[in-house]
């Protein structure tokens, strides 16, 4: 079912290269369709959103905005234990992200120069939340909580209607708990475009965050520059590093927990033990029979899964840094020993009792992570994702006089004589 390869310097490289094929360029046909939707929404506003909602979702509400009473009712009618679990998760998420908050600063120097940096939250952020078969209340918390901590002025959520035209109640519960300001019942590329340009109903936002299908991801990519976005998210992925001390039962379960997301999800095990490799494959076969999404899991593991038997832990570390996975589980005897060596990963899970779903739902660090190797240069979503910075400068006449010759010299080297003149006229 899942490929098993012994690392020899070549075989594992060829295997990993083939696995990367899942993260190709955006489908040109999809890009063309999305570009048309974006232009229609830009020109026609709500009318275009309504047309596409009817076409793709089968039902369009009379009013796009969900009434606040409907949101409050969803919260009051929700299962108390579910609400409690969301509140516990939100407490952990908030505690972690509070530590990321930066402060503005001012640097007053002895010569009268004053330099500084002002940090503030974005004015308005749009949050896309899938609401059909893939409805994720946890994503509402993960996107909304750091935005609130950053000081974002207003959070606008869009989520597609269900088949009967109503919102997903679990999504509304999470929105109420997290403090979403307004909720609009629309989805797909048309919702992303509505957030980017604004319509008669939907206010224009400064940034769009949140997961979605290929049409949503493509719309965000095409609209980057009109608005900011969190990242271009590809299929989900997990890389697990295991030595002889790891438990194959846990390894199999964790790999399949990621594989159930999508047939394009990737689950890879690196291990120094042939026994662990074989036992994990056997455990996958045993456990998969009990899973509700077994067909998706099997297809994902067959196409984009792998078990690679490495010659050393150092080789595993090197492969992990090369792959730069979204999720990295370190199932080694002394996992803390390797934190300083694992440079490229969205989120690292250490030890036998820190499985990836712990990060998805509860621990506190954000679950919006870079995929497809982009952890080499991207970071997880966080408070920094929702702020903007401005610097400011004040010089006295004496301080500028001391600096003028250097400034003029550099400006004239660049042949920007007007720049040089702006300095010279103050001392002529």
mmCIF file with all atom_site columns, C-alpha atoms in Angstrom, residues 151 156 217 249:
data_model
loop_
_atom_site.group_PDB
_atom_site.id
_atom_site.type_symbol
_atom_site.label_atom_id
_atom_site.label_alt_id
_atom_site.label_comp_id
_atom_site.label_asym_id
_atom_site.label_entity_id
_atom_site.label_seq_id
_atom_site.pdbx_PDB_ins_code
_atom_site.Cartn_x
_atom_site.Cartn_y
_atom_site.Cartn_z
_atom_site.occupancy
_atom_site.B_iso_or_equiv
_atom_site.pdbx_formal_charge
_atom_site.auth_seq_id
_atom_site.auth_comp_id
_atom_site.auth_asym_id
_atom_site.auth_atom_id
_atom_site.pdbx_PDB_model_num
ATOM 1 C CA . UNK A 1 151 ? -5.353  44.899 17.296 1.00 0.00 ? 151 UNK A CA 1
ATOM 2 C CA . UNK A 1 156 ? -15.114 39.975 8.367  1.00 0.00 ? 156 UNK A CA 1
ATOM 3 C CA . UNK A 1 217 ? -6.367  29.423 -3.194 1.00 0.00 ? 217 UNK A CA 1
ATOM 4 C CA . UNK A 1 249 ? 1.008   2.127  16.614 1.00 0.00 ? 249 UNK A CA 1
#
